[in-house]
CSV table of C-alpha atoms and ligand atoms in Angstrom, one decimal:
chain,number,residue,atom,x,y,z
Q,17,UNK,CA,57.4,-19.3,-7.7
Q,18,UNK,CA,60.2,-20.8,-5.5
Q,19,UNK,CA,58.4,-24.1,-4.5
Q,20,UNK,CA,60.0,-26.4,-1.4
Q,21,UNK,CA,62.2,-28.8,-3.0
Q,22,UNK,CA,61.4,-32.6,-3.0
Q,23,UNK,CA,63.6,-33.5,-0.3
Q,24,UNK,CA,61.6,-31.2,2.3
Q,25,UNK,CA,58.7,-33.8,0.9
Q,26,UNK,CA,60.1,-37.2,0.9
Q,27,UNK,CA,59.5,-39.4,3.7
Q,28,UNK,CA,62.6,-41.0,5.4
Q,29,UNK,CA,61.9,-44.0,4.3
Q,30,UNK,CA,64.4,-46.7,3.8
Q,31,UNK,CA,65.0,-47.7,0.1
Q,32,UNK,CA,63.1,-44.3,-1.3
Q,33,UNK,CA,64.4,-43.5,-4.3
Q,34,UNK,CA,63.8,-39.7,-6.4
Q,35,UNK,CA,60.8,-41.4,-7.9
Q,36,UNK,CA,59.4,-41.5,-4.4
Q,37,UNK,CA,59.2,-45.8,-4.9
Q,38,UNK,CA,59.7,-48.4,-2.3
Q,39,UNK,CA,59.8,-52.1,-2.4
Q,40,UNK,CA,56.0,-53.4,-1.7
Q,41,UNK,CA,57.5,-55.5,1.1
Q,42,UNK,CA,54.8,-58.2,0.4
Q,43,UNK,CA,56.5,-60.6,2.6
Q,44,UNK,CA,55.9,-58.0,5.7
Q,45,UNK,CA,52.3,-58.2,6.3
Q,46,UNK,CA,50.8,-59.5,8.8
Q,47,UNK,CA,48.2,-61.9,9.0
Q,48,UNK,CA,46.2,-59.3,11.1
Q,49,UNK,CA,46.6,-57.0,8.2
Q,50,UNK,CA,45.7,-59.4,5.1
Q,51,UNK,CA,42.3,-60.2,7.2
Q,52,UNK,CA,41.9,-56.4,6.8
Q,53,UNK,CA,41.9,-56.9,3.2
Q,54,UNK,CA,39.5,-60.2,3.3
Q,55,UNK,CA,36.8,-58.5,5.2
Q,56,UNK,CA,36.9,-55.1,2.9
Q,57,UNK,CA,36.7,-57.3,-0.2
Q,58,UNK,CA,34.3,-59.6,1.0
Q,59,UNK,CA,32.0,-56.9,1.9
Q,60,UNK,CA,32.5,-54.6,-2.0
Q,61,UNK,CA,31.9,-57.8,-3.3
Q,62,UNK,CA,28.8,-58.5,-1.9
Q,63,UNK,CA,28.0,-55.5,-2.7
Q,64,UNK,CA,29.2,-54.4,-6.1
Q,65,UNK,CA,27.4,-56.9,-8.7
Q,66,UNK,CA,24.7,-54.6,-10.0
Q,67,UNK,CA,26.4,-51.3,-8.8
Q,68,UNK,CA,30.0,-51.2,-10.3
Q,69,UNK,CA,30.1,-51.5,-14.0
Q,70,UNK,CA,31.0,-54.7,-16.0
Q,71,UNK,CA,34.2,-53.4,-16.8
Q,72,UNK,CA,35.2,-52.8,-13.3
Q,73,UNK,CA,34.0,-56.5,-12.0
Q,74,UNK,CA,35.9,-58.0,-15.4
Q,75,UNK,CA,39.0,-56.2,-14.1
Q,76,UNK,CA,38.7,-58.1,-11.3
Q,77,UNK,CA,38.6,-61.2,-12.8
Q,78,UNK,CA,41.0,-60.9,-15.5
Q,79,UNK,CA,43.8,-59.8,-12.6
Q,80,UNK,CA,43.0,-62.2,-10.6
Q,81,UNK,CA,42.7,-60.6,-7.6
Q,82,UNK,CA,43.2,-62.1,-4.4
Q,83,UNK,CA,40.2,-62.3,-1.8
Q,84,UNK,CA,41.7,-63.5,0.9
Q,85,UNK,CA,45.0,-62.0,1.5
Q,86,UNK,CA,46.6,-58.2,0.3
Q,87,UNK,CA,47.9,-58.8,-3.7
Q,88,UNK,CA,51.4,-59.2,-4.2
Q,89,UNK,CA,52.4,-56.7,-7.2
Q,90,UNK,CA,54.6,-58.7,-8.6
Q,91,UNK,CA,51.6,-61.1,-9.2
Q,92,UNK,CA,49.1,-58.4,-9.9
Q,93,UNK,CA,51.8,-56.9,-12.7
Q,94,UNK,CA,51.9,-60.0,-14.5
Q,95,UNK,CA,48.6,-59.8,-15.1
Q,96,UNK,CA,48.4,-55.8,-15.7
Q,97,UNK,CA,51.2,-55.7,-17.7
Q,98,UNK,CA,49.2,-58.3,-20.6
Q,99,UNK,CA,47.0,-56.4,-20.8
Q,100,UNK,CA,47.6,-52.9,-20.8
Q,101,UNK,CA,51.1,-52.4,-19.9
Q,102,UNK,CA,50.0,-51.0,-16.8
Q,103,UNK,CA,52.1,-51.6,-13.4
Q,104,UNK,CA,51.4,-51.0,-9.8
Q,105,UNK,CA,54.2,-49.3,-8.0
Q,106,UNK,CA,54.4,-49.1,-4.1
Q,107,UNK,CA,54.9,-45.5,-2.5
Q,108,UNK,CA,54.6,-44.7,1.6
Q,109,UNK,CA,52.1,-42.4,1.3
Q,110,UNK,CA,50.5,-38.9,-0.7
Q,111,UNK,CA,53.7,-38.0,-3.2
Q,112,UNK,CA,53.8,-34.6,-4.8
Q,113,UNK,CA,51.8,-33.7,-7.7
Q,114,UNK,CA,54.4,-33.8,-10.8
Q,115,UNK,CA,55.7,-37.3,-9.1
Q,116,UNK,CA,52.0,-38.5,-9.2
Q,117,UNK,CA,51.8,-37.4,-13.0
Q,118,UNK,CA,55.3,-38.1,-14.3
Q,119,UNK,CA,54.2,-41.7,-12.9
Q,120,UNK,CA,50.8,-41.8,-14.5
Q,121,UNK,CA,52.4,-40.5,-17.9
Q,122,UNK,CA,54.7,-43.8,-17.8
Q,123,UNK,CA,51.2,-46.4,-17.3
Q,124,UNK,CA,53.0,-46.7,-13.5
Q,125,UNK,CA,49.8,-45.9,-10.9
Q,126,UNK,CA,51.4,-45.3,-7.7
Q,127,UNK,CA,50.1,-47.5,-4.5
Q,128,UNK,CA,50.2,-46.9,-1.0
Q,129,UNK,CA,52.1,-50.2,0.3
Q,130,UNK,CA,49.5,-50.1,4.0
Q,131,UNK,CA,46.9,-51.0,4.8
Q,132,UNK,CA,44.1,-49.6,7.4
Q,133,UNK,CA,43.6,-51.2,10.7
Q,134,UNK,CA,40.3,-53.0,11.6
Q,135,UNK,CA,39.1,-50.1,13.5
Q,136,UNK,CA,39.2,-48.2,10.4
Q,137,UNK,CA,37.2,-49.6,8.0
Q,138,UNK,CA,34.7,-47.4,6.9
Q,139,UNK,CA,36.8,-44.0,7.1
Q,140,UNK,CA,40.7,-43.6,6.6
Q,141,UNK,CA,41.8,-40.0,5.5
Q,142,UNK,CA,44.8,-41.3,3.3
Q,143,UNK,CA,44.4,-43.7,0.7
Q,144,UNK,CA,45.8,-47.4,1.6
Q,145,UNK,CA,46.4,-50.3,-0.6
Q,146,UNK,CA,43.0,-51.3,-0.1
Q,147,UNK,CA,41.2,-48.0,-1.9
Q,148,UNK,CA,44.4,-47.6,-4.6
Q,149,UNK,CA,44.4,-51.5,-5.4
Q,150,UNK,CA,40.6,-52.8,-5.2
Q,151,UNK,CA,39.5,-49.5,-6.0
Q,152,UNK,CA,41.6,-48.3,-8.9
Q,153,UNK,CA,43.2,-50.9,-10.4
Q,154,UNK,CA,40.8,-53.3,-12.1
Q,155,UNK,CA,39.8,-50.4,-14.3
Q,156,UNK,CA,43.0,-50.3,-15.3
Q,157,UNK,CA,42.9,-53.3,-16.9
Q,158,UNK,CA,40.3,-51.5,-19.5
Q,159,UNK,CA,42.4,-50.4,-22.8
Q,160,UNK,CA,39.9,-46.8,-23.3
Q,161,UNK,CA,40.3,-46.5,-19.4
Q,162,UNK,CA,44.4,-47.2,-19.3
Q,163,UNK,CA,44.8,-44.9,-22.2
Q,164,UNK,CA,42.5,-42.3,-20.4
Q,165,UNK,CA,45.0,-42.2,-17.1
Q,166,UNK,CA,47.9,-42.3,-18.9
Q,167,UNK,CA,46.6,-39.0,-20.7
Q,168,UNK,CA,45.5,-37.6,-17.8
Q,169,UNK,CA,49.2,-37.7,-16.2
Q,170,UNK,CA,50.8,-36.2,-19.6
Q,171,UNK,CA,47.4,-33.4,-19.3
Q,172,UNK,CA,48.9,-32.9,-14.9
Q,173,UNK,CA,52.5,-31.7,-16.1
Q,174,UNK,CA,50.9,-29.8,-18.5
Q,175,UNK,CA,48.1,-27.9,-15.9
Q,176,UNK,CA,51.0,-27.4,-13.8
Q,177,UNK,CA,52.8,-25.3,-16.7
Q,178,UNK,CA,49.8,-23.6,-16.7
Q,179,UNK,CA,48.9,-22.7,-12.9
Q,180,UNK,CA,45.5,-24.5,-14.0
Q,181,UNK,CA,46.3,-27.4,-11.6
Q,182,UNK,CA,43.4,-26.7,-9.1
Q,183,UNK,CA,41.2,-27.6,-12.4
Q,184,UNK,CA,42.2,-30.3,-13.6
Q,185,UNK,CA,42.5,-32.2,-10.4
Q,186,UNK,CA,38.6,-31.5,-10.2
Q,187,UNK,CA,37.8,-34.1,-13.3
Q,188,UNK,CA,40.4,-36.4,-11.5
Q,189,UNK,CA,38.3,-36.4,-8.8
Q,190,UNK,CA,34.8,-36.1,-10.3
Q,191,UNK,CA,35.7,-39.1,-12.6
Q,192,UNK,CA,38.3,-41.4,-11.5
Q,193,UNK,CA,37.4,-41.1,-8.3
Q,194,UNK,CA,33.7,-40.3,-7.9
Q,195,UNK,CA,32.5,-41.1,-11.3
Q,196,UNK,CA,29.1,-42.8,-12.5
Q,197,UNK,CA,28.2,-44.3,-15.9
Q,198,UNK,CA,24.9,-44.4,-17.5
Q,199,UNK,CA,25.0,-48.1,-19.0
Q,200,UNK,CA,21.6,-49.7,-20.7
Q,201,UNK,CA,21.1,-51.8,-17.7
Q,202,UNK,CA,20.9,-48.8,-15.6
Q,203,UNK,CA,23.5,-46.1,-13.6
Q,204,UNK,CA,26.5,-48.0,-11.8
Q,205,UNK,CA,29.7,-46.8,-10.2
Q,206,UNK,CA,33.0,-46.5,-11.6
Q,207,UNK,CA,34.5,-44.1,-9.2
Q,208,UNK,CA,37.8,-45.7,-7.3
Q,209,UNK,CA,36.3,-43.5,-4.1
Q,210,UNK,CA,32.7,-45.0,-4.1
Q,211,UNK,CA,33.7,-48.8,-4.9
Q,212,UNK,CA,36.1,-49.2,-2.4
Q,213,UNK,CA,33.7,-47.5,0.1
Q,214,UNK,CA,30.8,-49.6,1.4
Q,215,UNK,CA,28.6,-46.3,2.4
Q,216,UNK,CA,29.3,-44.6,-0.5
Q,217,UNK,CA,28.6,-47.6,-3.0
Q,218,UNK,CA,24.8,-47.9,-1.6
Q,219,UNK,CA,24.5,-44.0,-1.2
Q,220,UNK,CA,25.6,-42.7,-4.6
Q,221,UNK,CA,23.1,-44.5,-6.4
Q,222,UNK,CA,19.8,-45.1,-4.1
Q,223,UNK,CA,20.6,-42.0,-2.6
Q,224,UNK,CA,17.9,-38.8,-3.6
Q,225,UNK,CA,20.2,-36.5,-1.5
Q,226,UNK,CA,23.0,-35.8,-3.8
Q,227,UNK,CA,22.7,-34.2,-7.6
Q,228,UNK,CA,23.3,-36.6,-10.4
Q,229,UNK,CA,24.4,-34.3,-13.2
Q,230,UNK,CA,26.0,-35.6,-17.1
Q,231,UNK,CA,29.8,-35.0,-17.6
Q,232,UNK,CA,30.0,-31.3,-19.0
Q,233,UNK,CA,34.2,-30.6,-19.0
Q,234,UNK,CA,33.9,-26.9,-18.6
Q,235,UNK,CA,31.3,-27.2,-16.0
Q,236,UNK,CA,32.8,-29.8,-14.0
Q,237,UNK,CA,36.6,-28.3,-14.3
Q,238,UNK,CA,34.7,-24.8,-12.3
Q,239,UNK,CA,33.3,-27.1,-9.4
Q,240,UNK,CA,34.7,-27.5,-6.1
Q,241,UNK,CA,34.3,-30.4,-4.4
Q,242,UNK,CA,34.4,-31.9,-1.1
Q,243,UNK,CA,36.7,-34.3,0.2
Q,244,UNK,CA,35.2,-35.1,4.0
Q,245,UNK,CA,32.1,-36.3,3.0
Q,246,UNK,CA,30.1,-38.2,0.8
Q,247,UNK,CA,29.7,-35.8,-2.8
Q,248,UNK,CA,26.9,-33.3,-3.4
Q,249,UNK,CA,27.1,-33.9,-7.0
Q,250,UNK,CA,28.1,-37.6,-9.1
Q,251,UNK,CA,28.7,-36.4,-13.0
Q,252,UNK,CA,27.7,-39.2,-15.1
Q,253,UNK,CA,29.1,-40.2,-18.5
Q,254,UNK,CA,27.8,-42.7,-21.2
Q,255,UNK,CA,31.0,-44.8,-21.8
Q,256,UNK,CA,34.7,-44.6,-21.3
Q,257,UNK,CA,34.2,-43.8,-24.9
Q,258,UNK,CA,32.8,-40.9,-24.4
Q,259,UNK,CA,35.0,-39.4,-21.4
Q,260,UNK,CA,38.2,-40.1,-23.4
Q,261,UNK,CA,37.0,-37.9,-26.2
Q,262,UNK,CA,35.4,-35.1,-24.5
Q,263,UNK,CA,39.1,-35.1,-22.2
Q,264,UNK,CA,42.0,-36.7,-24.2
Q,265,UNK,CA,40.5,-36.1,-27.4
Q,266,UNK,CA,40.7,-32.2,-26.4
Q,267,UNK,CA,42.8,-29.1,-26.3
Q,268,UNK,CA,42.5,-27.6,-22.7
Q,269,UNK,CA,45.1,-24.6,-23.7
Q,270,UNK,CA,41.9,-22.8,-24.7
Q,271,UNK,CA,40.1,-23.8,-21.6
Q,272,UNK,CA,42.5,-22.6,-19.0
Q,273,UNK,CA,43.6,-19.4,-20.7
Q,274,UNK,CA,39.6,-18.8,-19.8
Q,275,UNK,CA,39.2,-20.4,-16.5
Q,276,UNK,CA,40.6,-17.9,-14.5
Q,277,UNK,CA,38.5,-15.3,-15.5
Q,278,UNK,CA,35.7,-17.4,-14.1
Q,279,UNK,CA,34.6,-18.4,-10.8
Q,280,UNK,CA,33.8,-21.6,-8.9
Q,281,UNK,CA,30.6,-23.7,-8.7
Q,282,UNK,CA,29.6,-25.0,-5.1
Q,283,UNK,CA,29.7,-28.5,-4.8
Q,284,UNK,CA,25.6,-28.6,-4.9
Q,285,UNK,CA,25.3,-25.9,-7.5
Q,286,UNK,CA,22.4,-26.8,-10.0
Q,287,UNK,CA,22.3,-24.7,-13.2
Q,288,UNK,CA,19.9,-24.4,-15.6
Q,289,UNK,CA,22.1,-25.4,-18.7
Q,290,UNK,CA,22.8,-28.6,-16.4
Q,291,UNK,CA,21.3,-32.4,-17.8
Q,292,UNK,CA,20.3,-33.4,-15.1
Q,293,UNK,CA,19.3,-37.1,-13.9
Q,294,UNK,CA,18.8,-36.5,-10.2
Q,295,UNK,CA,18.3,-32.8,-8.5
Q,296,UNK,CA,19.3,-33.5,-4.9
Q,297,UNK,CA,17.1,-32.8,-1.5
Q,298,UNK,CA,17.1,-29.0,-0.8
Q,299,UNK,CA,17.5,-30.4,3.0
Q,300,UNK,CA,20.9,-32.2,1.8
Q,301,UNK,CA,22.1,-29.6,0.1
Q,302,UNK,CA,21.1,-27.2,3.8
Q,303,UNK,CA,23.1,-29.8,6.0
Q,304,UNK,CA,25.7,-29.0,4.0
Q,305,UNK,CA,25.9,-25.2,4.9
Q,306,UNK,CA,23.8,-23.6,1.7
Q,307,UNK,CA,20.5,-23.7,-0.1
Q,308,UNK,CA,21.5,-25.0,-3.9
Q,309,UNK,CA,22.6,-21.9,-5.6
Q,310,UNK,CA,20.7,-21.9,-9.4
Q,311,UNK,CA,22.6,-19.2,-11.7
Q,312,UNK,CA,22.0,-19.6,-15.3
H,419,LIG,N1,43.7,-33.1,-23.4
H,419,LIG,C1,44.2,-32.5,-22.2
H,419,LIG,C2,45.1,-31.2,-22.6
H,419,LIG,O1,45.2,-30.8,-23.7
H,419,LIG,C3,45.0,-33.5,-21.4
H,419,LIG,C4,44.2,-34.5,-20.7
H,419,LIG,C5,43.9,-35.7,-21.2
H,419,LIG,C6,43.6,-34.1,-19.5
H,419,LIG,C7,43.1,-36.6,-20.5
H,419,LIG,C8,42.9,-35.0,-18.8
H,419,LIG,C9,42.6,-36.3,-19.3
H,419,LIG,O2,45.7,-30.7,-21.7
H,420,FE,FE1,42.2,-42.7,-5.2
């Protein structure tokens, strides 16, 4: 398939390189805009304790992250790069899938270098330093969770070999994104979409609208999910422990030689083979379009 090549995709952006990378441009901002990213932090912090997982509010700790004014990356990578090797890397906007990975694959996670404007806090369509720093960097700083993301960009050039990419970008977004984790003091949030999002961080756990379903690969990798609302269905693991094995510590060759044979899941779907913590409102799952749909 003759695909458009990456200069039809590249923004004209000064200093852009082939990698798609631009200087951060720290020394741009404006006060305006780092008040943008003391009132979001402010309020996740409030917020968080309780709701994201220890490992997520450690992250922010051991980086140091800035309250009160947008994080410079050459600051931030200081820190990153002790401890996982990790580095943030500034990019203008959405860059194309095998850029994303090829990054990912190299422990480089790729950061839009804006940031909202204060009429936009509580909805912004692409992701701005604000979601990609706050919300995905701290767990970055978490060796099981830095390994997993660097396998997960080798496992995206390898899904794109395999025409599977649809798939696999499903677990990107039902765990790095929108992911829970049962923990013995009770479910939290380690999803980069629901901690950098006040309305999300309260409704994915008190919530008894949406599904709260355990991590099944297979499953998940068959479900589509929506991206314009808050999600129908949160999979739950145990422990980074546990998510690296049942994804790095597998062979998907198998997997997508099967999938597609094998239809999609609605976003609500509930099926009886399911663990299930929390079965959603039948009047959520309605608003939505649908009654749940229960095939075995
Ligand atoms: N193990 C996967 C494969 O064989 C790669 C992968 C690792 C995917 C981690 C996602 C996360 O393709
Ligand atoms: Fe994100």
């Amino acid at each position: 398939m003759e695909g458009p090549s990456l200069d039809e995709y590249r923004p004209d952006h000064p200093g852009i390189g082939d990698d798609f990378l631009i200087p951060q441009a720290w020394e741009n901002y404006s006060d305006t805009e780092h008040e943008v990213w003391e009132t979001l932090y402010k309020r996740q912090i409030e917020l968080l304790p309780g709701r994201a997982c220890q490992e997520f509010l450690d992250g922010l700790d051991k980086l140091k992250m800035p309250a009160d004014k947008i994080p410079n990356f050459d600051e931030l990578n200081e820190h990153l790069m002790k401890l996982t090797g990790w580095q943030v890397v500034a990019v203008p906007g959405l860059v194309p899938d095998g850029i994303f990975f090829e990054h990912l694959a190299n422990r480089r996670f790729v950061s839009g270098n804006f940031i909202r404007k204060p009429d936009q806090l509580d909805y912004l369509q692409e992701p701005d330093i604000f979601h990609d720093v706050f919300g995905h960097v701290p767990l970055l700083s978490n060796p099981i969770f830095a390994d997993y993301m660097e396998a997960y960009g080798k496992g995206g050039l390898r899904a794109m070999r395999h025409d599977c990419l649809q798939n696999l970008s499903r677990l990107y977004w039902y765990t790095v994104e929108f992911g829970l984790i049962n923990t013995p003091e009770g479910m939290r949030i380690y999803g980069a979409g629901i901690v950098s999002s006040k309305g999300e961080s309260i409704f994915s756990l008190d919530s008894d609208a949406p599904n709260r379903i355990h991590f099944d690969l297979p499953r998940l990798m068959r479900t589509k999910y929506r991206i314009d609302d808050y999600q129908q269905t949160y999979w739950v693991i145990d422990s980074f422990e546990e998510l690296f094995a049942e994804t790095a510590g597998k062979d998907f060759g198998p997997i997508y030689e099967e999938l597609p044979d094998l239809g999609s899941y609605e976003p609500w779907d509930v099926l009886a083979r399911d663990k299930v913590y929390t079965h959603g409102t039948q009047e959520y799952a309605k608003s939505k379009g649908r009654m749940p749909v229960h095939a075995a």
